[in-house]
Short mmCIF file of C-alpha atoms in Angstrom, two decimals:
data_model
loop_
_atom_site.label_atom_id
_atom_site.label_comp_id
_atom_site.label_asym_id
_atom_site.label_seq_id
_atom_site.Cartn_x
_atom_site.Cartn_y
_atom_site.Cartn_z
CA UNK L 1 138.00 -48.48 154.84
CA UNK L 2 137.76 -45.20 156.14
CA UNK L 3 140.89 -43.10 156.17
CA UNK L 4 142.32 -42.04 159.15
CA UNK L 5 142.97 -38.66 160.93
CA UNK L 6 146.21 -39.66 161.32
CA UNK L 7 147.45 -39.15 157.96
CA UNK L 8 146.70 -35.12 158.62
CA UNK L 9 148.61 -35.01 161.59
CA UNK L 10 151.63 -35.59 159.32
CA UNK L 11 149.79 -33.47 156.03
CA UNK L 12 152.25 -30.63 156.42
CA UNK L 13 155.61 -32.51 155.47
CA UNK L 14 153.98 -33.39 152.50
CA UNK L 15 152.06 -30.40 151.28
CA UNK L 16 155.40 -28.98 151.49
CA UNK L 17 156.51 -31.37 149.20
CA UNK L 18 154.07 -30.82 147.19
CA UNK L 19 154.51 -26.61 146.95
CA UNK L 20 158.65 -27.15 146.82
CA UNK L 21 159.24 -30.74 145.07
CA UNK L 22 156.30 -31.45 142.76
CA UNK L 23 156.80 -30.16 139.20
CA UNK L 24 154.02 -31.01 136.61
CA UNK L 25 150.93 -33.12 136.50
CA UNK L 26 152.46 -36.30 137.23
CA UNK L 27 154.88 -35.79 140.12
CA UNK L 28 151.72 -33.60 142.04
CA UNK L 29 149.50 -36.87 141.98
CA UNK L 30 152.36 -39.57 142.90
CA UNK L 31 152.35 -37.56 146.32
CA UNK L 32 148.62 -36.99 146.30
CA UNK L 33 148.17 -40.97 146.19
CA UNK L 34 151.33 -41.40 148.84
CA UNK L 35 148.80 -38.93 150.87
CA UNK L 36 145.15 -40.33 150.39
CA UNK L 37 146.79 -44.29 149.99
CA UNK L 38 147.03 -45.77 154.01
CA UNK L 39 143.93 -46.76 154.50
CA UNK L 40 143.04 -48.08 158.49
CA UNK L 41 140.29 -49.93 159.65
CA UNK L 42 138.70 -48.52 163.95
CA UNK L 43 136.87 -50.79 165.91
CA UNK L 44 132.74 -49.80 166.11
CA UNK L 45 133.24 -48.67 169.15
CA UNK L 46 129.84 -46.93 170.64
CA UNK L 47 129.18 -45.70 174.09
CA UNK L 48 127.28 -47.23 176.76
CA UNK L 49 123.98 -46.89 176.55
CA UNK L 50 122.62 -45.25 179.37
CA UNK L 51 119.44 -43.43 178.28
CA UNK L 52 119.03 -39.78 179.47
CA UNK L 53 117.23 -36.91 177.63
CA UNK L 54 115.45 -38.90 175.69
CA UNK L 55 114.53 -42.32 173.96
CA UNK L 56 117.83 -42.04 171.15
CA UNK L 57 119.94 -40.34 173.67
CA UNK L 58 123.02 -42.23 174.88
CA UNK L 59 124.81 -40.70 177.21
CA UNK L 60 128.39 -40.59 178.31
CA UNK L 61 129.59 -39.42 182.01
CA UNK L 62 133.49 -39.53 181.62
CA UNK L 63 134.38 -38.96 185.72
CA UNK L 64 132.47 -38.86 188.79
CA UNK L 65 133.07 -36.00 189.89
CA UNK L 66 133.18 -34.14 186.54
CA UNK L 67 129.57 -32.81 187.58
CA UNK L 68 128.65 -33.39 183.92
CA UNK L 69 130.51 -30.27 182.42
CA UNK L 70 130.45 -32.20 178.72
CA UNK L 71 127.63 -34.58 177.48
CA UNK L 72 127.83 -36.82 174.77
CA UNK L 73 124.95 -38.31 173.13
CA UNK L 74 125.51 -40.68 170.24
CA UNK L 75 121.70 -40.99 169.03
CA UNK L 76 119.95 -44.26 167.63
CA UNK L 77 117.31 -45.48 165.32
CA UNK L 78 116.81 -43.65 162.37
CA UNK L 79 119.19 -40.92 163.78
CA UNK L 80 122.38 -43.52 164.32
CA UNK L 81 125.29 -42.33 163.47
CA UNK L 82 125.31 -38.74 164.87
CA UNK L 83 126.36 -37.51 167.89
CA UNK L 84 125.49 -34.56 169.80
CA UNK L 85 129.00 -33.31 172.26
CA UNK L 86 127.04 -30.90 174.71
CA UNK L 87 128.92 -28.18 176.59
CA UNK L 88 127.39 -27.94 180.04
CA UNK L 89 128.79 -25.66 182.43
CA UNK L 90 125.81 -23.57 183.47
CA UNK L 91 127.85 -21.62 186.44
CA UNK L 92 130.71 -20.48 184.63
CA UNK L 93 128.76 -19.70 181.15
CA UNK L 94 130.33 -22.83 179.57
CA UNK L 95 133.88 -21.45 179.78
CA UNK L 96 136.69 -23.25 178.57
CA UNK L 97 138.37 -24.75 181.77
CA UNK L 98 140.70 -27.62 182.60
CA UNK L 99 138.25 -30.51 183.01
CA UNK L 100 136.47 -29.06 179.65
CA UNK L 101 139.17 -29.61 177.77
CA UNK L 102 139.64 -32.91 179.37
CA UNK L 103 136.61 -34.20 178.65
CA UNK L 104 136.73 -32.72 175.21
CA UNK L 105 139.61 -34.81 174.44
CA UNK L 106 138.46 -37.75 175.73
CA UNK L 107 135.30 -36.98 173.51
CA UNK L 108 136.94 -36.19 170.03
CA UNK L 109 139.36 -39.34 170.77
CA UNK L 110 136.09 -42.03 170.83
CA UNK L 111 134.89 -40.05 167.96
CA UNK L 112 137.77 -40.31 165.77
CA UNK L 113 137.47 -43.93 166.73
CA UNK L 114 134.61 -44.69 166.04
CA UNK L 115 133.67 -46.01 162.17
CA UNK L 116 130.23 -45.37 162.80
CA UNK L 117 129.64 -41.73 163.30
CA UNK L 118 128.23 -39.95 160.60
CA UNK L 119 128.45 -36.37 161.34
CA UNK L 120 129.20 -34.02 164.69
CA UNK L 121 127.05 -31.61 166.22
CA UNK L 122 128.83 -29.32 168.65
CA UNK L 123 126.22 -27.45 170.65
CA UNK L 124 125.58 -26.17 174.45
CA UNK L 125 122.97 -27.64 176.80
CA UNK L 126 122.69 -23.90 178.52
CA UNK L 127 120.05 -21.73 177.20
CA UNK L 128 121.91 -18.35 175.97
CA UNK L 129 125.03 -19.54 175.88
CA UNK L 130 126.92 -21.52 173.22
CA UNK L 131 130.92 -20.63 175.07
CA UNK L 132 132.06 -17.79 176.56
CA UNK L 133 135.73 -18.24 176.59
CA UNK L 134 138.37 -19.33 178.43
CA UNK L 135 137.62 -20.03 182.03
CA UNK L 136 138.92 -16.36 183.79
CA UNK L 137 138.50 -17.72 187.39
CA UNK L 138 140.24 -20.56 186.72
CA UNK L 139 143.12 -18.80 184.59
CA UNK L 140 143.87 -16.21 187.59
CA UNK L 141 143.80 -18.99 189.75
CA UNK L 142 146.50 -20.27 187.05
CA UNK L 143 150.87 -19.61 187.92
CA UNK L 144 152.09 -17.40 185.38
CA UNK L 145 154.23 -20.70 184.28
CA UNK L 146 150.56 -22.79 183.55
CA UNK L 147 148.74 -20.29 181.36
CA UNK L 148 151.19 -21.17 178.24
CA UNK L 149 151.01 -24.85 178.70
CA UNK L 150 147.48 -24.21 178.95
CA UNK L 151 146.53 -22.31 175.80
CA UNK L 152 148.40 -24.82 174.10
CA UNK L 153 146.49 -27.68 175.30
CA UNK L 154 142.49 -25.80 174.38
CA UNK L 155 144.82 -25.03 171.02
CA UNK L 156 145.30 -28.73 170.83
CA UNK L 157 141.66 -29.61 171.18
CA UNK L 158 140.42 -27.11 168.37
CA UNK L 159 142.63 -28.41 166.22
CA UNK L 160 141.59 -31.91 166.91
CA UNK L 161 138.21 -30.93 166.56
CA UNK L 162 139.22 -29.19 162.94
CA UNK L 163 140.65 -33.07 161.77
CA UNK L 164 138.06 -35.25 162.73
CA UNK L 165 137.23 -37.57 159.83
CA UNK L 166 133.47 -36.70 159.32
CA UNK L 167 131.19 -33.70 159.17
CA UNK L 168 131.55 -31.06 162.37
CA UNK L 169 128.36 -28.83 162.92
CA UNK L 170 128.31 -26.29 165.79
CA UNK L 171 124.90 -25.05 167.07
CA UNK L 172 125.03 -21.50 168.16
CA UNK L 173 122.01 -20.81 170.49
CA UNK L 174 123.66 -18.13 172.44
CA UNK L 175 127.23 -16.55 172.98
CA UNK L 176 130.27 -17.46 171.42
CA UNK L 177 133.08 -15.65 172.56
CA UNK L 178 136.84 -16.00 172.15
CA UNK L 179 137.62 -19.72 172.25
CA UNK L 180 133.90 -20.70 171.94
CA UNK L 181 134.08 -19.18 168.54
CA UNK L 182 137.53 -20.46 167.70
CA UNK L 183 136.02 -24.11 168.62
CA UNK L 184 132.69 -23.06 166.03
CA UNK L 185 135.36 -21.47 163.87
CA UNK L 186 136.63 -25.20 164.04
CA UNK L 187 133.67 -27.17 162.85
CA UNK L 188 132.80 -27.20 159.44
CA UNK L 189 129.34 -25.39 159.82
CA UNK L 190 128.27 -22.88 161.65
CA UNK L 191 124.02 -22.44 162.06
CA UNK L 192 123.61 -19.70 164.32
CA UNK L 193 119.99 -18.58 166.05
CA UNK L 194 119.54 -14.93 165.01
CA UNK L 195 119.84 -13.99 169.08
CA UNK L 196 123.49 -15.42 169.49
CA UNK L 197 126.55 -13.07 169.72
CA UNK L 198 129.56 -14.35 168.35
CA UNK L 199 133.34 -12.19 168.45
CA UNK L 200 136.86 -13.04 169.03
CA UNK L 201 137.11 -10.50 172.01
CA UNK L 202 140.42 -10.88 173.10
CA UNK L 203 141.97 -7.66 172.27
CA UNK L 204 139.85 -6.09 175.11
CA UNK L 205 142.18 -8.04 177.69
CA UNK L 206 145.32 -6.84 175.84
CA UNK L 207 145.73 -9.90 174.17
CA UNK L 208 144.95 -11.72 171.19
CA UNK L 209 142.75 -14.88 169.84
CA UNK L 210 145.41 -18.03 170.75
CA UNK L 211 143.46 -21.11 169.29
CA UNK L 212 143.35 -20.71 165.69
CA UNK L 213 141.19 -17.24 165.53
CA UNK L 214 143.54 -15.38 163.92
CA UNK L 215 144.04 -17.94 161.39
CA UNK L 216 140.57 -19.63 161.14
CA UNK L 217 138.50 -16.38 160.44
CA UNK L 218 139.90 -15.17 157.73
CA UNK L 219 139.72 -18.15 155.73
CA UNK L 220 135.92 -18.40 156.67
CA UNK L 221 135.63 -14.71 155.84
CA UNK L 222 138.04 -12.02 154.14
CA UNK L 223 141.30 -11.18 155.57
CA UNK L 224 140.62 -7.35 156.25
CA UNK L 225 136.98 -8.05 157.67
CA UNK L 226 138.68 -10.71 160.14
CA UNK L 227 140.79 -7.41 160.90
CA UNK L 228 138.16 -5.48 161.63
CA UNK L 229 136.36 -7.83 163.94
CA UNK L 230 139.82 -8.41 166.02
CA UNK L 231 140.85 -5.32 166.29
CA UNK L 232 137.57 -3.94 167.66
CA UNK L 233 136.54 -7.11 169.21
CA UNK L 234 133.30 -6.61 167.83
CA UNK L 235 130.16 -8.76 168.44
CA UNK L 236 127.81 -9.71 165.97
CA UNK L 237 124.67 -11.04 166.49
CA UNK L 238 123.86 -14.30 164.35
CA UNK L 239 121.90 -12.47 160.95
CA UNK L 240 125.32 -10.17 160.64
CA UNK L 241 127.35 -13.85 161.57
CA UNK L 242 125.62 -14.91 158.44
CA UNK L 243 125.38 -12.13 156.10
CA UNK L 244 129.22 -11.55 156.62
CA UNK L 245 130.05 -15.62 155.81
CA UNK L 246 130.38 -16.36 159.39
CA UNK L 247 127.68 -18.91 159.66
CA UNK L 248 125.64 -21.34 157.20
CA UNK L 249 122.86 -20.23 158.73
CA UNK L 250 120.66 -17.46 160.96
CA UNK L 251 117.14 -19.24 162.53
CA UNK L 252 114.93 -17.40 164.10
CA UNK L 253 115.18 -18.25 167.91
CA UNK L 254 112.56 -20.16 169.37
CA UNK L 255 110.87 -20.23 172.99
CA UNK L 256 112.84 -23.46 173.61
CA UNK L 257 116.65 -21.29 172.95
CA UNK L 258 117.56 -24.32 170.96
CA UNK L 259 116.92 -23.17 167.77
CA UNK L 260 120.05 -23.52 165.74
CA UNK L 261 120.30 -27.16 167.45
CA UNK L 262 117.49 -28.31 165.52
CA UNK L 263 118.21 -27.29 162.38
CA UNK L 264 121.89 -28.41 162.92
CA UNK L 265 120.51 -32.23 163.74
CA UNK L 266 118.15 -31.40 160.47
CA UNK L 267 121.37 -30.84 158.67
CA UNK L 268 122.73 -34.15 160.10
CA UNK L 269 119.66 -35.90 158.77
CA UNK L 270 120.73 -34.58 155.94
CA UNK L 271 124.21 -36.04 155.32
CA UNK L 272 123.16 -39.21 157.08
CA UNK L 273 121.92 -41.16 154.67
CA UNK L 274 125.31 -40.37 151.94
CA UNK L 275 127.76 -42.61 151.40
CA UNK L 276 130.13 -42.57 154.64
CA UNK L 277 133.84 -42.97 152.71
CA UNK L 278 132.78 -40.00 150.35
CA UNK L 279 131.67 -37.87 152.56
CA UNK L 280 135.13 -38.22 154.92
CA UNK L 281 136.82 -38.70 151.14
CA UNK L 282 134.97 -34.88 150.22
CA UNK L 283 136.31 -33.02 153.56
CA UNK L 284 139.93 -34.24 153.41
CA UNK L 285 139.80 -33.38 149.74
CA UNK L 286 138.46 -29.72 150.30
CA UNK L 287 140.43 -29.43 153.54
CA UNK L 288 143.57 -30.22 152.08
CA UNK L 289 142.76 -28.38 148.39
CA UNK L 290 142.46 -25.32 149.90
CA UNK L 291 145.67 -25.05 151.02
CA UNK L 292 147.52 -25.29 147.82
CA UNK L 293 147.11 -23.77 143.85
CA UNK L 294 145.20 -25.47 141.97
CA UNK L 295 146.76 -28.18 140.21
CA UNK L 296 147.74 -29.62 143.57
CA UNK L 297 144.27 -29.68 144.92
CA UNK L 298 143.09 -31.52 141.87
CA UNK L 299 145.73 -34.06 142.13
CA UNK L 300 144.58 -34.40 145.64
CA UNK L 301 140.87 -34.57 144.66
CA UNK L 302 142.20 -37.68 142.47
CA UNK L 303 143.78 -39.32 144.50
CA UNK L 304 140.77 -39.39 147.27
CA UNK L 305 138.45 -40.60 144.52
CA UNK L 306 140.47 -43.13 143.68
CA UNK L 307 139.78 -44.30 147.40
CA UNK L 308 135.85 -44.79 146.89
CA UNK L 309 136.29 -46.59 143.70
CA UNK L 310 137.28 -50.11 145.41
CA UNK L 311 134.60 -49.48 148.37
CA UNK L 312 131.16 -51.72 148.20
CA UNK L 313 129.45 -48.27 149.17
CA UNK L 314 129.76 -47.46 145.64
CA UNK L 315 128.55 -50.89 144.02
CA UNK L 316 125.62 -50.25 146.34
CA UNK L 317 125.47 -46.68 144.91
CA UNK L 318 124.88 -48.14 141.74
CA UNK L 319 122.38 -50.86 141.91
CA UNK L 320 120.46 -49.29 144.15
CA UNK L 321 120.39 -46.29 141.70
CA UNK L 322 119.45 -48.99 138.71
CA UNK L 323 117.12 -50.08 140.78
CA UNK L 324 115.49 -46.99 141.90
CA UNK L 325 115.30 -47.75 145.48
CA UNK L 326 117.23 -46.13 148.72
CA UNK L 327 120.61 -47.07 149.17
CA UNK L 328 121.81 -48.62 152.51
CA UNK L 329 125.56 -47.50 152.53
CA UNK L 330 127.88 -49.96 155.30
CA UNK L 331 130.67 -47.56 155.70
CA UNK L 332 132.47 -50.51 153.45
#
């Protein structure tokens, strides 16, 4: 029993109703219950299990001419439920192109439909780079009329990434600039190496962040700090990003250049054993509750809590506690 993120698509109208129409706790509770009451069952779709990059990595190839701009690995064994989405455009510093946007949309849709996924790690397969932002060489070849629709599609992709129902972790082992940082900001958690470089640098090009940066950065750090970073197009390293609250953790980079990824994998392994429906409901309650007043947020939490009460996982958790054993949650 899994809540579809399709609920989120229509959440704006509901939240407007929260703000304008709700009068008293009972009214808010009724609205929140409606918000969380729809339940969806997804088929357990798993990617083809061609074995690349190690014994626990299933890699999907989306098209024969993509040159592997994106590699998606559904881990198995003890790491089953963890999906690693790796950007792989070494010649373009992982810049966001039309093809990359298309492939990432496909990857996000596959993940969204798969109720076996417990967490997602977004990382780079190119040493020293997370994502350098928009592919400006490709952009320069676009007609002016093409730029707006492309930016809109990239913005929609990042919104969909943010709307994934499971925890998402950005592993930033290199430069995350412009749209690259906007992708990371759409993730729930950011882990950066101390050598990583992060910044919304669009004002250097006489434009502004166009894929959510002006909205997500102030919500992650303070409004005044976000203004300073955006106005000055300032780039900070991983340690400074952690101090500002832009990154949850800063780790010392290793010789392989994947320290942030390894820390992200550790965190995903911490999340993996927990109740998957509970994790999804917790994410939903946090994401929706933070946008409204406390009373409405508490009602959203109450409605989300109601979704976990009838689950088999909740009964398994109680039984495991009583029997002093590790619970075996199935997402049911």
